[in-house]
Amino acid sequence: MTTKTRFAPSPTGYLHVGGARTALFSWLHVRKHGGKFVLRIEDTDLERSTAESVNAILEGITWLGLEYDEGPFYQTQRFDRYNKVIQELIDQDLAYYCDCPKERLESLREQQMQRKEKPRYDGHCRARQIDPEKPHVVRFRNPLEGGVVVDDLVRGRVIFRNEELDDLVIRRTDGSPTYNLTVVVDDSDMEITHVIRGDDHLNNTPRQINILQALGKTPPRYAHVPMILGDDGSRLSKRHGALSVMEYRKQGILPEALLNYLVRLGWSHGDQEIFSLDEMIELFDIEEVNRAASTFNNDKLLWLNQHYIKHDDPARIAHLLSPHLGDLDIDPASGPNLVDVVIAQQERARTLVEMAEISAFFYKDFDAYDEKAARKHLRPVARDVLERVRHVLAEMTVWTPESLHQAVVDIAESLELKLGKVAQPLRVAIAGRAASPGIDVTLHLVGQQACLRRIDKALNYIAQRATEN
RNA sequence: GCUCCCUUCGUCUAGUGGUUAGGACACCGGCCUCUCACGCCGGUAACAGGGGUUCGAGUCCCCUAGGGAGCGCCA
């Protein structure tokens, strides 16, 4: 039987990192075993499901590159099928009508809570005859005795007693099927062999297995992966900055960095930290996933992102960087070759947003100096240095990093100054801040005209500052 | 409350009865150096607690504590 997994989000929000990791694990499992990855949209909650969410989820998994082989299937388009199955269950007396009013259910629940019991349906309508023409729900007739064994690929063997379960609603009064029924029908119809999902579903699993067995189907293998927690130990949510996957893109995170981060959350392969997609596929094993929840750590994501920025092809980084420069109103075509800029900055940025920020000065004159840098380096003592530099640079006919390096070294020597005494004021004059790539590369990329213009500006600044004091 | 699950440095983790408990991020030193960063070297830091089993326990068993999830006509 070919391996088949599915990712089955409900479109009620963005694709979060938790969902992304579950999708990644499913995807890796199926790629490793050469099967099919199914995308299914669980949109039976008409109230909360939105088309925007569907788009956001599709956008997210596409950006991550978790391409699916089948789907997306929409559960709302399969109501006929669900109803057919429900009817089968009713016909075989494996399900029954229930007309218990909500008030009865609520008071039942209250009483049970007061008695410190687990609240559940008491089977009131199990043996009653209810007119199908009147409003009703359909409940699954859960076995009363025995138990259900879940041989979970990550949790191990978990046993549930049927007496802990109750007769769950499988069709609402409005005629729509509920989650536990639709999942079971779909997983069965779509021949899903491995259900890989968040462990918040572990408690649903025995119910689903019971329905499956009532239908005479063989349950798939299950793998319940632990949740991702926020840094306060509670489930990751928006208030932790639990960003949708697309938010990470906005922040300048590379998809391979996020994937690499996510795969190492709850799984490892010895001491290895860096995994290419191919390595993940080769080495990942769902049965090696940890059982404990883990906490999302942004610093480590940033470290991985920097690693990928550093090691990826500069042309590709340039391509991805471009829109972030656009966000700063910079047209990369208006200045030095973006690939050269990337090469110069590759080891200096943890995100593409950062890279855009520290590279802006290559493309346009900055508005203001970094205050601290200007105070320290654009002082009267720097005036002679900058005047000398301006003179030399203005005379240059060969504008290369090599010639510029030589020029700066020569100036330092002739003034009997350390290189830093020349490079730092110059750097602040050119970049507006105390940090930049090597001074030769910086000058080269900024270009002769802009360099001279900015040195003049710095000299003015120094002069003005002298009068202020 | 009931049921299920979980528990090694701050964080992610290695570890499958005998280890100076290893690695990574972060942090702190140092080196490199025109700045920043990269890189390199070094350091601080953990087996939740208590009982067993065993010659020997992070590893096996039990209890306690703490955390998470589920208990919907949500998914």
Coordinates of C-alpha atoms (C1' of nucleotides) in Angstrom, one line a residue:
Chain A
M1 CA 0.0 0.0 0.0
T2 CA 1.4 3.4 -0.9
T3 CA 2.1 5.7 1.9
K4 CA -0.3 8.6 2.1
T5 CA -0.4 11.4 4.6
R6 CA -2.5 14.5 4.7
F7 CA -2.4 18.0 6.1
A8 CA -5.9 19.0 7.1
P9 CA -6.1 22.5 8.5
S10 CA -9.3 24.3 9.3
P11 CA -9.4 27.6 7.5
T12 CA -10.0 29.8 10.5
G13 CA -6.8 31.7 10.6
Y14 CA -3.3 31.8 9.3
L15 CA -0.8 29.0 8.9
H16 CA 1.0 29.1 12.2
V17 CA 4.4 27.6 12.9
G18 CA 2.8 24.7 14.7
G19 CA 0.7 23.8 11.7
A20 CA 3.7 24.3 9.5
R21 CA 5.7 21.9 11.5
T22 CA 3.0 19.3 11.4
A23 CA 2.7 19.7 7.7
L24 CA 6.5 19.5 7.4
F25 CA 6.6 16.2 9.3
S26 CA 3.8 14.7 7.2
W27 CA 5.5 15.9 4.0
L28 CA 8.9 14.5 5.0
H29 CA 7.4 11.2 6.0
V30 CA 5.7 10.8 2.6
R31 CA 8.7 12.0 0.6
K32 CA 10.9 9.6 2.4
H33 CA 8.6 6.7 1.6
G34 CA 7.7 7.8 -1.8
G35 CA 4.0 8.3 -1.3
K36 CA 1.4 11.0 -1.7
F37 CA 0.8 14.1 0.3
V38 CA -2.8 15.2 0.4
L39 CA -4.1 18.7 1.3
R40 CA -7.6 18.8 2.8
I41 CA -9.4 21.9 3.9
E42 CA -11.6 21.1 6.9
D43 CA -14.1 23.9 6.5
T44 CA -17.2 22.3 8.0
D45 CA -17.5 25.1 10.5
L46 CA -19.3 27.5 8.2
E47 CA -19.3 30.2 10.8
R48 CA -15.6 30.5 11.2
S49 CA -14.1 29.3 7.9
T50 CA -13.1 32.0 5.4
A51 CA -11.7 32.1 1.9
E52 CA -8.9 34.4 3.1
S53 CA -7.7 31.8 5.5
V54 CA -7.7 29.2 2.8
N55 CA -5.6 31.5 0.7
A56 CA -3.3 32.3 3.6
I57 CA -2.7 28.6 4.3
L58 CA -2.1 27.8 0.6
E59 CA 0.3 30.7 0.4
G60 CA 2.1 29.6 3.5
I61 CA 2.7 26.0 2.4
T62 CA 3.6 27.1 -1.1
W63 CA 6.2 29.5 0.3
L64 CA 7.7 26.7 2.4
G65 CA 7.8 24.5 -0.6
L66 CA 5.7 21.7 0.9
E67 CA 4.0 20.9 -2.3
Y68 CA 1.0 18.5 -2.2
D69 CA 0.2 15.8 -4.6
E70 CA -3.6 15.7 -4.2
G71 CA -6.1 18.3 -3.3
P72 CA -6.9 20.7 -1.9
F73 CA -10.1 18.9 -1.1
Y74 CA -12.8 20.8 0.6
Q75 CA -15.0 19.1 3.1
T76 CA -18.0 21.4 2.4
Q77 CA -18.1 19.8 -1.1
R78 CA -18.4 16.3 0.3
F79 CA -21.6 16.6 2.4
D80 CA -23.4 14.1 0.3
R81 CA -20.8 11.5 1.0
Y82 CA -20.9 12.2 4.7
N83 CA -24.6 12.0 4.8
K84 CA -24.5 8.7 3.0
V85 CA -22.2 7.3 5.6
I86 CA -24.3 8.7 8.4
Q87 CA -27.3 7.0 6.9
E88 CA -25.5 3.7 6.7
L89 CA -24.7 4.0 10.4
I90 CA -28.3 4.8 11.3
D91 CA -29.5 1.9 9.1
Q92 CA -27.3 -0.5 11.0
D93 CA -28.3 1.0 14.3
L94 CA -24.7 2.2 14.9
A95 CA -26.0 5.7 15.2
Y96 CA -29.3 7.1 16.5
Y97 CA -31.4 10.2 16.5
C98 CA -31.3 12.5 19.5
D99 CA -33.6 15.4 20.3
C100 CA -32.2 16.3 23.7
P101 CA -32.6 20.1 24.0
K102 CA -29.5 22.1 24.7
E103 CA -30.9 23.0 28.2
R104 CA -31.0 19.4 29.2
L105 CA -27.5 18.9 28.0
E106 CA -26.3 21.9 29.8
S107 CA -27.8 21.0 33.1
L108 CA -26.6 17.4 32.7
R109 CA -23.2 18.7 32.2
E110 CA -23.4 21.0 35.3
Q111 CA -24.6 18.2 37.5
Q112 CA -21.8 15.9 36.3
M113 CA -19.2 18.6 37.0
Q114 CA -20.7 19.1 40.5
R115 CA -20.4 15.4 41.1
K116 CA -16.8 15.7 39.9
E117 CA -17.4 13.5 37.0
K118 CA -16.2 13.9 33.5
P119 CA -19.1 15.6 31.6
R120 CA -20.5 13.4 28.9
Y121 CA -23.7 12.5 27.2
D122 CA -25.8 10.0 29.2
G123 CA -27.3 8.1 26.3
H124 CA -30.8 9.4 27.0
C125 CA -32.0 8.9 23.4
R126 CA -30.1 5.6 22.8
A127 CA -33.3 3.5 22.9
R128 CA -35.9 6.1 22.2
Q129 CA -37.8 6.3 18.9
I130 CA -37.5 9.8 17.5
D131 CA -39.5 11.2 14.5
P132 CA -36.9 12.0 11.9
E133 CA -39.1 14.7 10.6
K134 CA -38.6 16.7 13.8
P135 CA -35.4 18.5 14.7
H136 CA -32.7 16.2 15.9
V137 CA -29.0 15.4 15.8
V138 CA -27.4 12.1 15.0
R139 CA -25.2 10.5 17.6
F140 CA -22.7 7.7 17.1
R141 CA -23.4 4.7 19.3
N142 CA -20.1 4.3 21.0
P143 CA -19.3 0.9 22.5
L144 CA -20.0 0.8 26.2
E145 CA -17.4 -1.7 27.1
G146 CA -13.9 -2.6 26.3
G147 CA -11.2 -0.3 25.2
V148 CA -9.4 1.2 22.3
V149 CA -5.7 0.7 21.8
V150 CA -3.8 3.4 19.9
D151 CA -0.4 2.3 18.8
D152 CA 0.9 5.8 18.2
L153 CA 4.1 6.2 16.2
V154 CA 5.4 8.8 18.6
R155 CA 3.5 8.3 21.8
G156 CA 3.7 4.5 21.9
R157 CA 0.8 2.4 23.1
V158 CA -2.0 4.4 24.6
I159 CA -5.1 2.7 25.9
F160 CA -8.5 4.3 26.3
R161 CA -11.5 2.7 28.0
N162 CA -14.8 3.0 26.2
E163 CA -16.6 4.0 29.4
E164 CA -14.7 7.2 29.3
L165 CA -16.2 8.0 25.9
D166 CA -19.7 9.1 25.1
D167 CA -22.0 9.1 22.1
L168 CA -20.8 12.0 20.1
V169 CA -22.8 14.0 17.7
I170 CA -21.9 13.2 14.1
R171 CA -24.6 15.3 12.4
R172 CA -25.9 18.6 13.7
T173 CA -29.5 19.8 13.8
D174 CA -28.9 21.8 10.6
G175 CA -27.8 18.6 8.9
S176 CA -24.1 19.3 8.7
P177 CA -21.7 16.6 9.7
T178 CA -19.2 17.2 12.5
Y179 CA -15.4 16.9 12.6
N180 CA -15.0 13.5 14.0
L181 CA -17.2 12.0 11.3
T182 CA -15.8 13.9 8.4
V183 CA -12.2 13.1 9.3
V184 CA -12.9 9.5 9.6
V185 CA -14.7 9.3 6.3
D186 CA -12.1 11.3 4.5
D187 CA -9.1 9.6 5.9
S188 CA -10.7 6.3 4.9
D189 CA -11.9 7.4 1.4
M190 CA -8.6 9.1 0.6
E191 CA -6.7 6.0 1.8
I192 CA -4.6 7.9 4.2
T193 CA -2.1 5.5 5.8
H194 CA -0.5 7.8 8.3
V195 CA -2.3 10.5 10.2
I196 CA 0.3 12.9 11.5
R197 CA -1.2 15.7 13.6
G198 CA -0.9 17.7 16.7
D199 CA -1.3 15.9 20.0
D200 CA -4.3 17.9 20.9
H201 CA -6.0 15.3 18.8
L202 CA -4.8 12.3 20.8
N203 CA -8.0 12.2 22.8
N204 CA -10.1 12.2 19.7
T205 CA -8.3 9.2 18.3
P206 CA -10.2 6.5 20.1
R207 CA -13.6 8.0 19.0
Q208 CA -12.4 8.1 15.5
I209 CA -11.1 4.5 15.6
N210 CA -14.5 3.4 17.0
I211 CA -16.3 5.0 14.1
L212 CA -13.9 3.5 11.7
Q213 CA -14.4 0.1 13.1
A214 CA -18.2 0.5 13.0
L215 CA -17.8 1.2 9.3
G216 CA -15.7 -1.9 8.9
K217 CA -12.6 0.1 8.0
T218 CA -9.0 -0.4 9.1
P219 CA -7.7 2.6 11.0
P220 CA -4.6 4.3 9.7
R221 CA -1.4 4.6 11.7
Y222 CA -1.4 7.6 14.0
A223 CA 1.5 9.9 15.0
H224 CA 0.7 12.6 17.4
V225 CA 3.4 15.2 17.5
P226 CA 3.8 17.5 20.5
M227 CA 2.7 21.1 20.5
I228 CA 4.9 24.1 20.2
L229 CA 4.8 26.3 23.2
G230 CA 5.4 30.1 23.6
D231 CA 8.2 31.2 25.9
D232 CA 5.8 31.4 28.8
G233 CA 5.1 27.7 28.6
S234 CA 1.6 28.0 27.2
R235 CA 0.5 27.0 23.8
L236 CA 1.8 29.2 21.1
S237 CA -0.6 31.8 20.0
K238 CA -0.7 35.3 18.6
R239 CA 0.1 37.0 21.8
H240 CA 3.5 35.4 21.8
G241 CA 4.1 36.9 18.4
A242 CA 3.3 33.5 17.1
L243 CA 3.5 34.5 13.8
S244 CA 1.9 33.2 10.8
V245 CA 4.4 31.6 8.5
M246 CA 4.0 34.5 6.1
E247 CA 4.9 37.0 8.8
Y248 CA 8.3 35.3 8.9
R249 CA 8.7 36.0 5.3
K250 CA 7.9 39.7 5.9
Q251 CA 10.6 39.7 8.6
G252 CA 13.1 38.5 6.2
I253 CA 13.4 34.9 7.2
L254 CA 14.3 32.4 4.5
P255 CA 12.0 29.4 4.0
E256 CA 14.8 26.9 4.3
A257 CA 15.8 28.5 7.6
L258 CA 12.3 28.2 9.0
L259 CA 12.0 24.6 7.8
N260 CA 15.4 23.7 9.3
Y261 CA 14.4 25.3 12.6
L262 CA 11.1 23.5 12.7
V263 CA 12.5 20.1 11.9
R264 CA 14.9 20.4 14.8
L265 CA 12.0 21.2 17.2
G266 CA 11.2 17.8 18.6
W267 CA 13.5 15.8 16.4
S268 CA 17.2 15.5 16.0
H269 CA 19.9 13.5 14.3
G270 CA 22.9 13.3 16.6
D271 CA 24.6 16.6 16.9
Q272 CA 23.6 17.8 13.4
E273 CA 22.0 21.3 13.3
I274 CA 22.0 22.1 9.6
F275 CA 19.8 20.0 7.3
S276 CA 19.2 20.5 3.7
L277 CA 15.8 19.4 2.4
D278 CA 17.3 16.3 0.9
E279 CA 19.0 15.5 4.2
M280 CA 15.8 16.0 6.1
I281 CA 14.0 13.6 3.8
E282 CA 16.7 11.0 4.1
L283 CA 17.2 11.2 7.8
F284 CA 13.8 12.2 9.2
D285 CA 11.9 9.4 10.9
I286 CA 8.5 10.1 12.5
E287 CA 9.2 7.5 15.1
E288 CA 12.1 9.4 16.4
V289 CA 10.1 12.5 17.2
N290 CA 10.1 13.5 20.8
R291 CA 7.1 13.2 23.0
A292 CA 7.5 16.4 25.0
A293 CA 6.3 19.8 23.8
S294 CA 9.0 22.3 22.9
T295 CA 9.4 26.1 23.2
F296 CA 9.8 28.3 20.2
N297 CA 13.1 30.1 20.3
N298 CA 13.5 33.0 18.0
D299 CA 17.2 33.5 18.6
K300 CA 18.0 30.1 17.2
L301 CA 15.8 30.7 14.1
L302 CA 17.8 33.9 13.6
W303 CA 21.0 32.1 13.8
L304 CA 19.9 29.5 11.3
N305 CA 18.6 32.3 9.0
Q306 CA 22.0 34.0 9.2
H307 CA 23.6 30.7 8.4
Y308 CA 21.5 30.3 5.2
I309 CA 22.0 33.9 4.2
K310 CA 25.7 33.4 4.5
H311 CA 25.8 30.2 2.6
D312 CA 23.2 30.6 -0.1
D313 CA 23.9 31.7 -3.6
P314 CA 24.3 35.5 -3.5
A315 CA 22.2 35.9 -6.6
R316 CA 19.3 34.1 -4.9
I317 CA 19.6 36.2 -1.8
A318 CA 19.7 39.3 -4.0
H319 CA 16.5 38.2 -5.6
L320 CA 14.8 37.7 -2.2
L321 CA 16.3 40.9 -0.8
S322 CA 15.0 43.1 -3.6
P323 CA 11.4 43.5 -2.2
H324 CA 12.7 44.4 1.2
L325 CA 14.7 47.2 -0.4
G326 CA 11.5 48.2 -2.1
D327 CA 9.9 48.5 1.3
L328 CA 12.5 51.2 2.0
D329 CA 11.7 53.0 -1.3
I330 CA 14.9 51.8 -2.9
D331 CA 15.1 50.7 -6.4
P332 CA 18.0 48.2 -6.5
A333 CA 18.6 49.1 -10.2
S334 CA 19.4 52.7 -9.2
G335 CA 22.8 51.8 -7.6
P336 CA 25.5 49.2 -7.4
N337 CA 24.9 45.7 -8.5
L338 CA 22.7 44.0 -5.9
V339 CA 24.6 40.8 -6.0
D340 CA 27.8 42.6 -5.1
V341 CA 26.1 44.3 -2.2
V342 CA 24.8 40.9 -1.0
I343 CA 28.3 39.5 -1.2
A344 CA 29.5 42.4 0.9
Q345 CA 26.8 42.1 3.5
Q346 CA 26.2 38.4 3.6
E347 CA 27.9 37.8 6.9
R348 CA 26.4 40.9 8.5
A349 CA 22.7 40.3 8.5
R350 CA 20.5 37.9 10.4
T351 CA 17.5 38.7 8.3
L352 CA 16.8 40.1 4.8
V353 CA 15.1 43.1 6.5
E354 CA 18.4 43.7 8.4
M355 CA 20.3 43.4 5.2
A356 CA 18.1 45.9 3.5
E357 CA 18.5 48.3 6.3
I358 CA 22.3 48.1 6.5
S359 CA 22.5 48.3 2.7
A360 CA 20.3 51.3 2.1
F361 CA 23.2 53.7 2.0
F362 CA 24.6 52.1 -1.0
Y363 CA 21.6 53.3 -2.9
K364 CA 20.7 56.6 -1.4
D365 CA 22.1 59.3 0.8
F366 CA 21.1 58.8 4.4
D367 CA 19.1 61.4 6.1
A368 CA 21.0 61.5 9.4
Y369 CA 24.1 60.1 11.0
D370 CA 24.0 57.5 13.6
E371 CA 24.3 59.9 16.5
K372 CA 26.8 57.9 18.5
A373 CA 28.9 57.2 15.5
A374 CA 29.0 60.9 14.4
R375 CA 29.8 62.1 17.9
K376 CA 32.7 59.7 18.1
H377 CA 34.2 60.0 14.7
L378 CA 33.1 63.2 13.0
R379 CA 35.1 65.4 15.3
P380 CA 37.4 68.3 14.3
V381 CA 40.4 66.0 14.4
A382 CA 38.9 64.1 11.5
R383 CA 38.7 67.2 9.3
D384 CA 42.3 67.0 8.0
V385 CA 41.9 63.3 7.4
L386 CA 38.7 63.7 5.5
E387 CA 40.0 66.6 3.5
R388 CA 43.0 64.6 2.5
V389 CA 40.8 61.6 1.6
R390 CA 38.5 63.8 -0.5
H391 CA 41.5 65.2 -2.4
V392 CA 42.9 61.7 -3.1
L393 CA 39.6 60.2 -4.0
A394 CA 38.7 63.0 -6.3
E395 CA 41.9 62.4 -8.3
M396 CA 41.4 58.7 -8.7
T397 CA 40.8 57.4 -12.1
V398 CA 40.7 53.7 -11.3
W399 CA 37.9 53.0 -8.8
T400 CA 38.3 49.5 -7.6
P401 CA 38.4 47.9 -4.2
E402 CA 42.1 47.3 -4.7
S403 CA 43.0 50.8 -5.7
L404 CA 40.8 52.2 -2.9
H405 CA 42.4 50.0 -0.4
Q406 CA 45.8 51.1 -1.4
A407 CA 44.7 54.8 -1.3
V408 CA 43.4 54.6 2.2
V409 CA 46.5 52.8 3.4
D410 CA 48.7 55.3 1.8
I411 CA 46.8 58.2 3.4
A412 CA 47.1 56.6 6.8
E413 CA 50.8 56.1 6.3
S414 CA 51.5 59.6 5.1
L415 CA 49.5 61.1 8.0
E416 CA 51.2 58.7 10.4
L417 CA 47.9 57.4 11.6
K418 CA 46.6 53.9 12.2
L419 CA 44.3 52.7 9.5
G420 CA 41.3 52.9 11.9
K421 CA 41.8 56.6 12.4
V422 CA 41.3 57.1 8.7
A423 CA 38.8 54.3 8.0
Q424 CA 36.3 55.1 10.8
P425 CA 35.6 58.8 10.1
L426 CA 35.5 57.9 6.5
R427 CA 33.1 55.1 7.1
V428 CA 30.7 57.3 9.1
A429 CA 30.9 59.9 6.4
I430 CA 30.1 57.4 3.7
A431 CA 27.7 55.0 5.5
G432 CA 26.3 57.3 8.2
R433 CA 27.1 54.7 10.8
A434 CA 30.1 53.0 12.4
A435 CA 29.6 49.6 10.9
S436 CA 29.8 48.6 7.3
P437 CA 31.7 46.2 5.1
G438 CA 35.4 46.8 4.6
I439 CA 36.1 50.4 3.8
D440 CA 37.5 49.6 0.4
V441 CA 34.5 47.6 -0.7
T442 CA 32.2 50.2 0.8
L443 CA 33.8 53.1 -1.1
H444 CA 33.8 51.0 -4.3
L445 CA 30.1 50.2 -4.1
V446 CA 29.0 53.6 -3.1
G447 CA 30.8 55.1 -6.1
Q448 CA 33.1 58.1 -6.6
Q449 CA 30.5 60.8 -7.0
A450 CA 28.5 59.8 -4.0
C451 CA 31.6 59.4 -1.9
L452 CA 32.8 62.9 -2.6
R453 CA 29.4 64.3 -2.0
R454 CA 29.1 62.6 1.4
I455 CA 32.6 63.5 2.5
D456 CA 31.7 67.1 1.8
K457 CA 28.6 66.7 3.8
A458 CA 30.7 65.3 6.7
L459 CA 33.1 68.2 6.5
N460 CA 30.2 70.6 6.7
Y461 CA 28.8 68.7 9.6
I462 CA 32.1 68.9 11.4
A463 CA 32.4 72.6 10.7
Q464 CA 28.9 73.2 11.9
R465 CA 29.5 71.2 15.0
A466 CA 32.6 73.3 15.8
T467 CA 30.6 76.5 15.7
E468 CA 27.9 75.0 18.0
N469 CA 30.4 74.3 20.6
Chain B
rG1 C1' -13.1 17.7 38.6
rC2 C1' -12.3 13.4 35.3
rU3 C1' -9.3 11.1 31.2
rC4 C1' -4.9 11.2 28.4
rC5 C1' 0.1 13.0 27.6
rC6 C1' 4.7 15.2 29.1
rU7 C1' 9.4 16.4 32.6
rU8 C1' 18.2 16.4 30.9
rC9 C1' 21.7 23.3 31.0
rG10 C1' 17.5 29.7 30.2
rU11 C1' 16.0 27.3 25.1
rC12 C1' 16.5 23.1 21.3
rU13 C1' 18.5 18.4 22.2
rA14 C1' 22.3 13.7 22.6
rG15 C1' 22.0 9.9 25.9
rU16 C1' 18.5 3.1 25.4
rG17 C1' 22.2 0.3 33.2
rG18 C1' 28.8 1.7 34.1
rU19 C1' 29.9 9.0 30.3
rU20 C1' 34.6 14.0 33.6
rA21 C1' 26.3 13.8 31.3
rG22 C1' 28.0 15.5 24.8
rG23 C1' 26.4 19.2 21.0
rA24 C1' 23.7 23.8 19.3
rC25 C1' 21.4 28.8 20.3
rA26 C1' 21.7 32.6 23.9
rC27 C1' 25.2 34.6 27.5
rC28 C1' 30.3 35.8 29.4
rG29 C1' 35.7 36.0 28.4
rG30 C1' 39.8 36.0 24.7
rC31 C1' 42.0 35.9 19.6
rC32 C1' 41.5 37.9 14.7
rU33 C1' 40.7 43.0 13.0
rC34 C1' 39.8 49.6 9.5
rU35 C1' 34.2 49.1 12.1
rC36 C1' 30.4 45.6 12.3
rA37 C1' 29.9 40.8 11.4
rC38 C1' 32.1 36.2 10.2
rG39 C1' 35.6 32.7 12.0
rC40 C1' 38.6 30.5 15.9
rC41 C1' 39.7 29.4 21.3
rG42 C1' 37.8 29.1 26.2
rG43 C1' 33.9 29.5 30.2
rU44 C1' 29.1 29.6 33.2
rA45 C1' 24.9 26.3 33.0
rA46 C1' 20.9 20.5 33.4
rC47 C1' 19.2 14.8 34.8
rA48 C1' 11.8 18.2 38.9
rG49 C1' 11.5 15.7 44.0
rG50 C1' 11.1 11.1 46.8
rG51 C1' 11.1 6.0 47.2
rG52 C1' 12.4 1.3 45.2
rU53 C1' 15.0 -2.7 41.6
rU54 C1' 20.4 -3.3 40.8
rC55 C1' 27.2 -4.3 42.4
rG56 C1' 25.9 0.2 39.7
rA57 C1' 20.3 4.4 37.5
rG58 C1' 19.5 10.4 33.5
rU59 C1' 18.4 5.5 31.6
rC60 C1' 13.8 0.2 34.6
rC61 C1' 9.3 0.4 38.4
rC62 C1' 6.2 3.2 41.9
rC63 C1' 4.6 7.7 44.2
rU64 C1' 4.5 13.1 44.5
rA65 C1' 4.9 17.8 42.3
rG66 C1' 4.7 20.8 38.0
rG67 C1' 3.2 21.6 33.0
rG68 C1' 0.1 20.5 28.6
rA69 C1' -4.2 18.6 26.0
rG70 C1' -9.1 16.8 25.8
rC71 C1' -14.0 16.4 28.1
rG72 C1' -19.0 21.3 22.2
rC73 C1' -24.7 20.6 17.6
rC74 C1' -15.4 24.0 17.2
rA75 C1' -11.9 21.7 14.4

